[in-house]
Amino acid sequence: MKFGGTSVADAEAMNRVTAIVRRQIETNPNDAPPVVVVSAMSKVTDRLIESGRLAGQGDGEEAVQLLQDLLDRHMTVASALVPVDSSSALLATLRAEFAHLTSTVRALAAAGEVPPRSHDEIVAMGELASSRIVAEAFAARQIPAVWVDSREVLVTDSEHTAAIPDMAATCERTRQLVAPKRAAGKVAVMGGFIGATPAGVTTTLGRGGSDYSAAIFGACLDVEEIQIWTDVDGMLSADPRIVSQPRLVPQLSFLEASELAYFGAKVLHPSTILPAVANNIPVRILNSRRPDAAGTMITAEGREHDGLTALACKRGVSVVDITSTRMLMAHGFLRRLFEVFERFKTPVDVVTTSEVSVSVTVDNPRRLDDIAHNLRTFAEVNIEPDMAIVCVVGENLRGDTALFGRAVSSLRQIPLRLVSQAASRRNITFVLRDADVEAAMNRLHEEFFAG
Ligand code: ASP
Ligand code: MG
């Protein structure tokens, strides 16, 4: 069970977490207890990064003040959750760890430099502190919990701020340090996002890395299910800012989730749950404010159902049309063309081709002038800004050929600039004017999700 920053934001939120974990244990009395992975309390990672940044520019006092404020916040939450007679050890630990970090930050500020290794040491404080508090809060409410130091379990390389886990070593440590606690009926509480090199130097997995930690530990323990507790009900059939009444998507496949995330659907970054999906462990997204809601289940296969799974869109893209009569019957043209995008490090999303022209979309216009200039040495180029990609996703698109027609006809009268369906046939992509996004999304939603 992984709880994100908003789910552990304050004492009230942590009380909700306690109730959720207690219920999980009580409703599954014959199962091993859950392992709990927590993020830093919300905004704490941002503040720690800020503290490091200030230290890096030599602003020691400001950097230390930020740490002091964070210590106060953690002390307030800890004191609210853990009764006085058992809180002294926890409060002393928090104070000592922040004091140690404070002297580190002072030294860094004096040097005016924060190397990546020190950056990781600073930001790791967020998950260390939140996980210690949650473990004590559980214990104070008769949940048999033990705090486990994730830095002793999650083994990574030394690529600080974006460390890569060593799965074999981590699973070995998980078997040694986490599995026995579970077997003894204890809830292991661990910080997400943080790990250490084989030599024990603290590392972090990159922003949002707690989901990744949960998937890694879950895969190592071969758990039945990984629950990602957050502050929304799950994946929605469309962005609620664009479609007025989106539906909850009860279940989807991992690849559908990847397509949707690529085109802007938030909630969870699919690559972070890859270790779970690769081991066939379902991942469920749940809302810690509404624990009774069913949530969204992501599995390797998805689920048999009618219609489509969800819609997504990406706004403000540019379409680049590249036309060349030299392309007629020529080989090597595409290589030459894409090489220009590569040279200017500009990713391309949608591609369609005809005999003499290629159209692509890019969402980052920064290098478009340079790209156009280079392309014009061998082709005609036309750029259209203010376009958008609307993406219709569903494993069913492969089996039910009528869906494609229904999608296209629901968009009648909206000019479609490009239409593409890849061989996987898991999605249809429409490129249209950004001004038409609301109409297009709502019509598609009406067609496939209403009623
Ligand atoms: N606390 C880290 C972050 O804010 C990791 C996480 O929340 O998943 O990026
Ligand atoms: Mg998070």
Tab-separated table of C-alpha atoms and ligand atoms in Angstrom:
chain	number	residue	atom	x	y	z
A	1	MET	CA	0.000	0.000	0.000
A	2	LYS	CA	1.625	3.215	-1.144
A	3	PHE	CA	0.403	6.565	0.141
A	4	GLY	CA	1.329	9.714	-1.760
A	5	GLY	CA	2.194	13.126	-0.350
A	6	THR	CA	-1.376	14.405	-0.070
A	7	SER	CA	-2.408	11.192	1.698
A	8	VAL	CA	0.116	11.884	4.472
A	9	ALA	CA	-0.064	15.700	4.326
A	10	ASP	CA	-0.973	16.227	7.992
A	11	ALA	CA	-2.173	14.461	11.131
A	12	GLU	CA	-5.726	14.158	9.840
A	13	ALA	CA	-4.532	12.577	6.603
A	14	MET	CA	-2.285	10.185	8.499
A	15	ASN	CA	-5.268	9.178	10.636
A	16	ARG	CA	-7.106	8.286	7.458
A	17	VAL	CA	-4.127	6.200	6.398
A	18	THR	CA	-4.187	4.396	9.729
A	19	ALA	CA	-7.864	3.574	9.288
A	20	ILE	CA	-7.294	2.328	5.735
A	21	VAL	CA	-4.427	0.066	6.755
A	22	ARG	CA	-6.336	-1.224	9.768
A	23	ARG	CA	-9.264	-2.116	7.572
A	24	GLN	CA	-7.004	-3.875	5.093
A	25	ILE	CA	-5.664	-6.039	7.923
A	26	GLU	CA	-9.059	-6.687	9.488
A	27	THR	CA	-10.787	-7.662	6.283
A	28	ASN	CA	-7.966	-10.023	5.298
A	29	PRO	CA	-7.123	-11.711	8.608
A	30	ASN	CA	-5.517	-14.725	6.951
A	31	ASP	CA	-3.201	-12.776	4.655
A	32	ALA	CA	0.237	-11.464	5.462
A	33	PRO	CA	-0.079	-7.809	6.517
A	34	PRO	CA	0.537	-5.095	3.926
A	35	VAL	CA	3.861	-3.387	3.433
A	36	VAL	CA	3.320	0.373	3.568
A	37	VAL	CA	5.357	2.774	1.428
A	38	VAL	CA	4.930	6.521	1.941
A	39	SER	CA	5.945	9.677	0.129
A	40	ALA	CA	7.165	12.763	1.903
A	41	MET	CA	4.357	14.911	3.320
A	42	SER	CA	3.001	17.080	0.519
A	43	LYS	CA	5.261	19.943	-0.610
A	44	VAL	CA	8.114	18.763	1.628
A	45	THR	CA	10.268	17.535	-1.253
A	46	ASP	CA	9.831	20.896	-3.014
A	47	ARG	CA	10.925	22.737	0.129
A	48	LEU	CA	13.938	20.493	0.612
A	49	ILE	CA	14.985	21.060	-2.992
A	50	GLU	CA	14.598	24.782	-2.376
A	51	SER	CA	16.763	24.532	0.719
A	52	GLY	CA	19.461	22.797	-1.314
A	53	ARG	CA	19.200	25.426	-4.007
A	54	LEU	CA	19.638	28.236	-1.479
A	55	ALA	CA	22.641	26.484	0.037
A	56	GLY	CA	24.107	26.155	-3.448
A	57	GLN	CA	23.997	29.909	-3.906
A	58	GLY	CA	25.585	30.441	-0.521
A	59	ASP	CA	22.379	31.490	1.211
A	60	GLY	CA	22.961	29.430	4.375
A	61	GLU	CA	20.584	31.245	6.715
A	62	GLU	CA	17.587	30.971	4.387
A	63	ALA	CA	18.395	27.323	3.665
A	64	VAL	CA	18.553	26.510	7.363
A	65	GLN	CA	15.380	28.452	8.105
A	66	LEU	CA	13.526	26.287	5.599
A	67	LEU	CA	14.746	23.164	7.386
A	68	GLN	CA	13.655	24.603	10.716
A	69	ASP	CA	10.148	25.213	9.356
A	70	LEU	CA	10.027	21.661	8.050
A	71	LEU	CA	11.157	20.263	11.393
A	72	ASP	CA	8.398	22.268	13.112
A	73	ARG	CA	5.809	20.919	10.711
A	74	HIS	CA	6.899	17.325	11.292
A	75	MET	CA	7.055	17.806	15.062
A	76	THR	CA	3.522	19.207	15.094
A	77	VAL	CA	2.184	16.243	13.147
A	78	ALA	CA	4.145	13.712	15.212
A	79	SER	CA	2.954	15.240	18.480
A	80	ALA	CA	-0.645	15.176	17.318
A	81	LEU	CA	-0.467	11.479	16.449
A	82	VAL	CA	1.730	9.839	19.023
A	83	PRO	CA	0.870	10.054	22.739
A	84	VAL	CA	3.375	11.966	24.879
A	85	ASP	CA	4.640	8.936	26.761
A	86	SER	CA	5.810	7.205	23.580
A	87	SER	CA	6.567	10.215	21.405
A	88	SER	CA	9.843	11.293	22.986
A	89	ALA	CA	12.006	8.818	21.065
A	90	LEU	CA	10.383	9.785	17.758
A	91	LEU	CA	10.687	13.515	18.429
A	92	ALA	CA	14.309	13.089	19.488
A	93	THR	CA	15.082	11.154	16.305
A	94	LEU	CA	13.466	13.777	14.110
A	95	ARG	CA	15.307	16.542	15.912
A	96	ALA	CA	18.637	14.720	15.602
A	97	GLU	CA	18.192	13.974	11.903
A	98	PHE	CA	17.211	17.542	11.088
A	99	ALA	CA	20.125	18.823	13.190
A	100	HIS	CA	22.515	16.653	11.234
A	101	LEU	CA	21.026	17.834	7.948
A	102	THR	CA	21.236	21.435	9.130
A	103	SER	CA	24.977	21.194	9.694
A	104	THR	CA	25.386	19.527	6.314
A	105	VAL	CA	23.439	22.336	4.636
A	106	ARG	CA	25.466	24.975	6.497
A	107	ALA	CA	28.681	23.403	5.238
A	108	LEU	CA	27.308	23.227	1.687
A	109	ALA	CA	26.276	26.879	1.836
A	110	ALA	CA	29.753	27.819	3.009
A	111	ALA	CA	31.200	25.981	0.025
A	112	GLY	CA	28.473	27.488	-2.203
A	113	GLU	CA	27.992	24.191	-3.946
A	114	VAL	CA	25.600	21.247	-3.643
A	115	PRO	CA	26.835	18.189	-5.523
A	116	PRO	CA	24.142	15.671	-6.592
A	117	ARG	CA	25.141	13.334	-3.801
A	118	SER	CA	24.380	16.020	-1.214
A	119	HIS	CA	21.184	16.952	-3.011
A	120	ASP	CA	19.959	13.381	-2.504
A	121	GLU	CA	20.930	13.430	1.141
A	122	ILE	CA	18.853	16.599	1.607
A	123	VAL	CA	15.705	15.490	-0.233
A	124	ALA	CA	15.732	11.998	1.316
A	125	MET	CA	14.834	13.660	4.620
A	126	GLY	CA	11.212	14.011	3.477
A	127	GLU	CA	10.531	10.291	3.104
A	128	LEU	CA	12.668	9.374	6.107
A	129	ALA	CA	10.670	11.668	8.361
A	130	SER	CA	7.201	10.845	7.024
A	131	SER	CA	7.820	7.094	7.195
A	132	ARG	CA	9.067	7.277	10.779
A	133	ILE	CA	6.000	9.250	11.844
A	134	VAL	CA	3.587	6.897	10.086
A	135	ALA	CA	5.238	3.841	11.678
A	136	GLU	CA	4.862	5.368	15.150
A	137	ALA	CA	1.313	6.495	14.458
A	138	PHE	CA	0.412	2.912	13.516
A	139	ALA	CA	2.047	1.517	16.630
A	140	ALA	CA	0.201	4.033	18.790
A	141	ARG	CA	-3.060	2.733	17.316
A	142	GLN	CA	-2.349	-0.932	17.897
A	143	ILE	CA	-1.247	-1.713	14.380
A	144	PRO	CA	1.850	-3.872	14.765
A	145	ALA	CA	4.254	-1.769	12.713
A	146	VAL	CA	8.003	-1.524	12.263
A	147	TRP	CA	9.913	1.164	10.466
A	148	VAL	CA	12.306	-0.186	7.847
A	149	ASP	CA	15.058	2.018	6.446
A	150	SER	CA	14.536	1.919	2.658
A	151	ARG	CA	18.164	2.873	2.171
A	152	GLU	CA	19.106	-0.562	3.459
A	153	VAL	CA	16.701	-2.289	1.096
A	154	LEU	CA	16.532	-0.439	-2.216
A	155	VAL	CA	19.923	-0.841	-3.861
A	156	THR	CA	20.677	1.524	-6.728
A	157	ASP	CA	23.537	2.686	-8.893
A	158	SER	CA	25.156	6.009	-8.029
A	159	GLU	CA	23.313	8.113	-10.625
A	160	HIS	CA	22.221	10.635	-7.994
A	161	THR	CA	18.749	12.259	-8.386
A	162	ALA	CA	17.751	9.602	-10.935
A	163	ALA	CA	19.270	6.433	-9.571
A	164	ILE	CA	18.558	3.117	-11.259
A	165	PRO	CA	17.506	0.257	-8.991
A	166	ASP	CA	19.351	-3.039	-9.007
A	167	MET	CA	16.366	-5.380	-8.916
A	168	ALA	CA	18.275	-8.536	-8.011
A	169	ALA	CA	20.126	-6.925	-5.106
A	170	THR	CA	16.978	-5.133	-3.926
A	171	CYS	CA	14.908	-8.310	-3.979
A	172	GLU	CA	17.613	-10.081	-2.034
A	173	ARG	CA	17.549	-7.359	0.645
A	174	THR	CA	13.748	-7.344	0.613
A	175	ARG	CA	13.783	-11.067	1.355
A	176	GLN	CA	16.261	-10.525	4.179
A	177	LEU	CA	14.865	-7.368	5.757
A	178	VAL	CA	11.187	-7.045	4.891
A	179	ALA	CA	9.772	-10.528	4.298
A	180	PRO	CA	10.570	-11.848	7.817
A	181	LYS	CA	8.772	-8.895	9.427
A	182	ARG	CA	5.762	-9.588	7.286
A	183	ALA	CA	5.884	-13.265	8.106
A	184	ALA	CA	5.880	-12.275	11.778
A	185	GLY	CA	2.639	-10.338	11.240
A	186	LYS	CA	4.206	-6.886	11.228
A	187	VAL	CA	3.428	-3.989	8.912
A	188	ALA	CA	6.739	-2.775	7.496
A	189	VAL	CA	6.582	1.004	6.933
A	190	MET	CA	9.087	2.363	4.441
A	191	GLY	CA	9.863	5.625	2.726
A	192	GLY	CA	9.427	5.620	-1.032
A	193	PHE	CA	11.718	7.409	-3.509
A	194	ILE	CA	14.938	6.779	-1.586
A	195	GLY	CA	17.599	4.121	-1.751
A	196	ALA	CA	21.340	3.770	-1.465
A	197	THR	CA	24.308	2.567	-3.451
A	198	PRO	CA	25.893	-0.774	-2.479
A	199	ALA	CA	28.341	1.315	-0.436
A	200	GLY	CA	25.438	2.860	1.480
A	201	VAL	CA	25.405	6.350	-0.026
A	202	THR	CA	21.853	7.766	-0.128
A	203	THR	CA	20.247	8.084	-3.572
A	204	THR	CA	16.823	9.051	-4.939
A	205	LEU	CA	14.837	7.653	-7.864
A	206	GLY	CA	13.614	10.895	-9.437
A	207	ARG	CA	10.506	12.983	-8.773
A	208	GLY	CA	7.402	10.955	-8.065
A	209	GLY	CA	9.627	7.962	-7.370
A	210	SER	CA	7.581	6.570	-4.498
A	211	ASP	CA	5.265	4.752	-6.887
A	212	TYR	CA	8.347	3.151	-8.361
A	213	SER	CA	9.564	2.079	-4.916
A	214	ALA	CA	6.184	0.514	-4.175
A	215	ALA	CA	6.207	-1.390	-7.462
A	216	ILE	CA	9.754	-2.606	-6.822
A	217	PHE	CA	9.058	-3.848	-3.288
A	218	GLY	CA	5.757	-5.347	-4.427
A	219	ALA	CA	7.459	-7.196	-7.263
A	220	CYS	CA	10.215	-8.472	-4.947
A	221	LEU	CA	7.642	-9.753	-2.463
A	222	ASP	CA	5.387	-11.042	-5.255
A	223	VAL	CA	2.374	-9.468	-3.558
A	224	GLU	CA	-1.180	-10.047	-4.730
A	225	GLU	CA	-1.856	-6.403	-5.481
A	226	ILE	CA	-0.196	-3.008	-5.264
A	227	GLN	CA	-2.393	-0.170	-4.074
A	228	ILE	CA	-1.457	3.398	-4.945
A	229	TRP	CA	-3.432	5.655	-2.603
A	230	THR	CA	-3.762	9.210	-3.845
A	231	ASP	CA	-6.229	12.114	-3.793
A	232	VAL	CA	-8.377	11.260	-6.816
A	233	ASP	CA	-10.739	8.354	-7.449
A	234	GLY	CA	-8.627	6.846	-10.208
A	235	MET	CA	-8.220	7.260	-13.942
A	236	LEU	CA	-11.009	9.175	-15.625
A	237	SER	CA	-12.430	8.617	-19.086
A	238	ALA	CA	-11.394	12.194	-19.980
A	239	ASP	CA	-9.905	15.327	-18.460
A	240	PRO	CA	-12.634	16.854	-16.225
A	241	ARG	CA	-11.528	20.347	-17.259
A	242	ILE	CA	-12.607	19.549	-20.800
A	243	VAL	CA	-15.416	17.013	-20.490
A	244	SER	CA	-18.015	17.888	-17.890
A	245	GLN	CA	-18.891	14.429	-16.669
A	246	PRO	CA	-16.051	12.009	-17.155
A	247	ARG	CA	-16.433	8.502	-15.835
A	248	LEU	CA	-14.161	6.504	-13.690
A	249	VAL	CA	-12.271	3.884	-15.685
A	250	PRO	CA	-12.631	0.726	-13.589
A	251	GLN	CA	-9.899	-1.251	-15.276
A	252	LEU	CA	-7.377	-0.809	-18.035
A	253	SER	CA	-4.331	-2.471	-19.465
A	254	PHE	CA	-0.837	-1.297	-18.782
A	255	LEU	CA	-0.325	-0.307	-22.414
A	256	GLU	CA	-3.570	1.657	-22.455
A	257	ALA	CA	-2.375	3.486	-19.347
A	258	SER	CA	0.916	4.234	-21.103
A	259	GLU	CA	-0.840	5.681	-24.164
A	260	LEU	CA	-3.056	7.838	-21.970
A	261	ALA	CA	-0.179	9.092	-19.857
A	262	TYR	CA	1.774	9.980	-22.962
A	263	PHE	CA	-1.108	12.137	-24.124
A	264	GLY	CA	-1.452	13.966	-20.878
A	265	ALA	CA	-3.602	11.878	-18.526
A	266	LYS	CA	-2.087	12.322	-15.070
A	267	VAL	CA	-2.422	10.223	-11.870
A	268	LEU	CA	0.376	7.773	-12.358
A	269	HIS	CA	3.398	7.444	-14.540
A	270	PRO	CA	3.098	3.985	-16.095
A	271	SER	CA	6.832	3.422	-16.375
A	272	THR	CA	7.034	3.577	-12.585
A	273	ILE	CA	4.798	0.538	-12.199
A	274	LEU	CA	6.582	-1.535	-14.808
A	275	PRO	CA	8.206	-3.875	-12.246
A	276	ALA	CA	4.719	-4.760	-11.006
A	277	VAL	CA	3.166	-5.243	-14.411
A	278	ALA	CA	6.120	-7.262	-15.654
A	279	ASN	CA	5.488	-9.635	-12.755
A	280	ASN	CA	1.763	-9.710	-13.453
A	281	ILE	CA	0.847	-7.908	-10.251
A	282	PRO	CA	-2.242	-5.719	-10.598
A	283	VAL	CA	-1.890	-2.088	-9.568
A	284	ARG	CA	-4.920	-0.346	-8.120
A	285	ILE	CA	-5.294	3.429	-7.823
A	286	LEU	CA	-7.403	4.456	-4.832
A	287	ASN	CA	-8.510	7.669	-3.116
A	288	SER	CA	-7.501	7.991	0.533
A	289	ARG	CA	-10.281	10.539	1.058
A	290	ARG	CA	-12.898	8.166	-0.310
A	291	PRO	CA	-11.565	4.731	0.564
A	292	ASP	CA	-14.800	2.986	-0.387
A	293	ALA	CA	-14.617	4.027	-4.033
A	294	ALA	CA	-13.593	1.123	-6.241
A	295	GLY	CA	-10.651	2.885	-7.880
A	296	THR	CA	-8.940	1.949	-11.118
A	297	MET	CA	-7.178	-1.333	-11.644
A	298	ILE	CA	-4.228	-1.541	-14.056
A	299	THR	CA	-3.263	-5.010	-15.202
A	300	ALA	CA	-1.116	-6.433	-17.941
A	301	GLU	CA	-4.127	-7.573	-19.962
A	302	GLY	CA	-6.820	-5.046	-19.167
A	303	ARG	CA	-10.371	-6.220	-19.248
A	304	GLU	CA	-12.961	-7.382	-21.727
A	305	HIS	CA	-15.546	-4.678	-22.146
A	306	ASP	CA	-17.478	-2.902	-24.862
A	307	GLY	CA	-16.411	0.339	-26.390
A	308	LEU	CA	-13.380	2.378	-25.558
A	309	THR	CA	-11.348	2.826	-22.416
A	310	ALA	CA	-10.618	6.546	-22.260
A	311	LEU	CA	-9.805	9.731	-24.168
A	312	ALA	CA	-6.863	12.057	-23.799
A	313	CYS	CA	-5.589	15.146	-25.532
A	314	LYS	CA	-2.483	17.188	-25.885
A	315	ARG	CA	-2.964	20.840	-26.711
A	316	GLY	CA	-0.815	23.470	-28.329
A	317	VAL	CA	1.057	21.271	-30.756
A	318	SER	CA	2.356	22.270	-34.174
A	319	VAL	CA	1.899	20.312	-37.367
A	320	VAL	CA	4.848	20.308	-39.736
A	321	ASP	CA	4.052	19.363	-43.328
A	322	ILE	CA	7.034	18.356	-45.391
A	323	THR	CA	6.489	17.944	-49.106
A	324	SER	CA	8.980	16.893	-51.688
A	325	THR	CA	8.484	15.577	-55.175
A	326	ARG	CA	11.908	14.063	-54.784
A	327	MET	CA	10.331	11.712	-52.284
A	328	LEU	CA	8.444	10.010	-55.080
A	329	MET	CA	9.967	6.518	-55.349
A	330	ALA	CA	13.006	7.633	-53.390
A	331	HIS	CA	14.518	5.746	-50.499
A	332	GLY	CA	16.316	7.318	-47.570
A	333	PHE	CA	14.032	10.345	-47.567
A	334	LEU	CA	12.482	9.603	-44.180
A	335	ARG	CA	15.846	9.021	-42.608
A	336	ARG	CA	17.044	12.346	-43.894
A	337	LEU	CA	13.958	14.104	-42.656
A	338	PHE	CA	13.903	12.628	-39.152
A	339	GLU	CA	17.596	13.203	-38.819
A	340	VAL	CA	16.796	16.930	-38.774
A	341	PHE	CA	14.406	16.486	-35.840
A	342	GLU	CA	17.012	14.407	-34.092
A	343	ARG	CA	19.695	17.012	-34.598
A	344	PHE	CA	17.505	19.590	-32.867
A	345	LYS	CA	16.497	17.138	-30.123
A	346	THR	CA	12.820	17.586	-30.887
A	347	PRO	CA	10.555	14.591	-30.339
A	348	VAL	CA	7.822	13.862	-32.840
A	349	ASP	CA	4.436	12.521	-31.698
A	350	VAL	CA	2.158	11.731	-34.626
A	351	VAL	CA	3.412	10.887	-38.108
A	352	THR	CA	1.395	10.411	-41.264
A	353	THR	CA	2.738	10.004	-44.754
A	354	SER	CA	1.499	10.068	-48.298
A	355	GLU	CA	3.430	9.479	-51.482
A	356	VAL	CA	4.956	12.942	-51.606
A	357	SER	CA	4.467	14.367	-48.164
A	358	VAL	CA	5.037	13.656	-44.526
A	359	SER	CA	3.224	15.371	-41.675
A	360	VAL	CA	4.427	15.258	-38.099
A	361	THR	CA	3.404	16.930	-34.880
A	362	VAL	CA	5.747	18.382	-32.301
A	363	ASP	CA	4.744	19.771	-28.933
A	364	ASN	CA	7.864	21.772	-28.287
A	365	PRO	CA	8.184	24.576	-30.845
A	366	ARG	CA	11.477	25.885	-29.476
A	367	ARG	CA	13.663	24.662	-32.336
A	368	LEU	CA	11.020	24.736	-35.060
A	369	ASP	CA	12.590	27.625	-36.955
A	370	ASP	CA	15.922	25.826	-37.135
A	371	ILE	CA	14.208	22.606	-38.117
A	372	ALA	CA	12.221	24.294	-40.888
A	373	HIS	CA	15.302	26.043	-42.153
A	374	ASN	CA	17.160	22.738	-42.453
A	375	LEU	CA	14.246	20.865	-43.978
A	376	ARG	CA	13.849	23.585	-46.619
A	377	THR	CA	17.198	22.623	-48.097
A	378	PHE	CA	15.479	19.586	-49.588
A	379	ALA	CA	11.702	19.995	-49.200
A	380	GLU	CA	8.829	22.406	-48.955
A	381	VAL	CA	7.811	23.044	-45.382
A	382	ASN	CA	4.622	24.391	-43.940
A	383	ILE	CA	4.069	24.828	-40.197
A	384	GLU	CA	0.688	25.136	-38.570
A	385	PRO	CA	0.673	26.156	-34.912
A	386	ASP	CA	-2.273	25.993	-32.470
A	387	MET	CA	-3.196	22.417	-33.229
A	388	ALA	CA	-4.018	19.604	-30.810
A	389	ILE	CA	-3.919	15.835	-30.601
A	390	VAL	CA	-7.005	13.965	-29.493
A	391	CYS	CA	-6.365	10.365	-28.677
A	392	VAL	CA	-8.950	7.620	-28.338
A	393	VAL	CA	-7.656	4.576	-26.460
A	394	GLY	CA	-9.013	1.069	-26.152
A	395	GLU	CA	-7.725	-2.477	-26.549
A	396	ASN	CA	-11.068	-3.111	-28.243
A	397	LEU	CA	-10.145	-1.059	-31.283
A	398	ARG	CA	-8.367	-4.140	-32.562
A	399	GLY	CA	-11.324	-6.479	-32.307
A	400	ASP	CA	-14.266	-4.194	-33.033
A	401	THR	CA	-13.742	-2.548	-36.392
A	402	ALA	CA	-16.953	-0.525	-36.044
A	403	LEU	CA	-15.384	1.629	-33.328
A	404	PHE	CA	-13.144	3.458	-35.770
A	405	GLY	CA	-16.104	4.484	-37.913
A	406	ARG	CA	-18.110	5.581	-34.908
A	407	ALA	CA	-15.236	7.735	-33.679
A	408	VAL	CA	-14.782	9.422	-37.026
A	409	SER	CA	-18.472	10.044	-37.587
A	410	SER	CA	-18.934	11.498	-34.122
A	411	LEU	CA	-16.438	14.173	-35.202
A	412	ARG	CA	-18.252	15.130	-38.392
A	413	GLN	CA	-17.925	18.804	-39.294
A	414	ILE	CA	-14.800	19.159	-37.197
A	415	PRO	CA	-11.931	19.438	-39.677
A	416	LEU	CA	-9.478	16.635	-39.032
A	417	ARG	CA	-5.956	17.521	-40.004
A	418	LEU	CA	-4.338	14.098	-39.524
A	419	VAL	CA	-5.726	10.732	-38.534
A	420	SER	CA	-3.548	7.858	-37.510
A	421	GLN	CA	-3.887	4.381	-36.182
A	422	ALA	CA	-0.781	2.397	-35.427
A	423	ALA	CA	-0.374	-1.302	-36.024
A	424	SER	CA	-1.011	-2.040	-32.360
A	425	ARG	CA	-4.498	-0.600	-32.978
A	426	ARG	CA	-4.826	0.316	-29.371
A	427	ASN	CA	-5.527	3.941	-30.183
A	428	ILE	CA	-6.728	6.327	-32.855
A	429	THR	CA	-5.086	9.693	-32.971
A	430	PHE	CA	-6.765	12.761	-34.427
A	431	VAL	CA	-4.925	15.990	-35.029
A	432	LEU	CA	-7.236	18.972	-35.212
A	433	ARG	CA	-7.356	22.675	-34.424
A	434	ASP	CA	-6.795	23.457	-30.783
A	435	ALA	CA	-9.954	25.571	-30.881
A	436	ASP	CA	-11.946	22.414	-31.690
A	437	VAL	CA	-10.656	20.327	-28.772
A	438	GLU	CA	-13.621	20.913	-26.452
A	439	ALA	CA	-16.131	20.039	-29.143
A	440	ALA	CA	-14.192	16.981	-30.301
A	441	MET	CA	-13.595	15.580	-26.830
A	442	ASN	CA	-17.194	16.107	-25.782
A	443	ARG	CA	-18.601	14.510	-28.926
A	444	LEU	CA	-16.363	11.485	-28.581
A	445	HIS	CA	-17.212	11.224	-24.922
A	446	GLU	CA	-20.914	11.468	-25.663
A	447	GLU	CA	-20.604	8.767	-28.308
A	448	PHE	CA	-18.653	6.253	-26.221
A	449	PHE	CA	-19.192	6.999	-22.554
A	450	ALA	CA	-22.652	8.533	-22.132
A	451	GLY	CA	-25.600	6.580	-20.763
B	1	ASP	N1	8.534	12.916	-2.506
B	1	ASP	C1	9.003	12.638	-3.841
B	1	ASP	C2	8.515	13.724	-4.775
B	1	ASP	O1	7.801	14.613	-4.367
B	1	ASP	C3	8.631	11.285	-4.312
B	1	ASP	C4	7.137	11.020	-4.402
B	1	ASP	O2	6.334	11.750	-3.855
B	1	ASP	O3	6.776	10.044	-5.045
B	1	ASP	O4	8.867	13.703	-5.928
B	2	MG	MG	3.908	12.040	-5.240
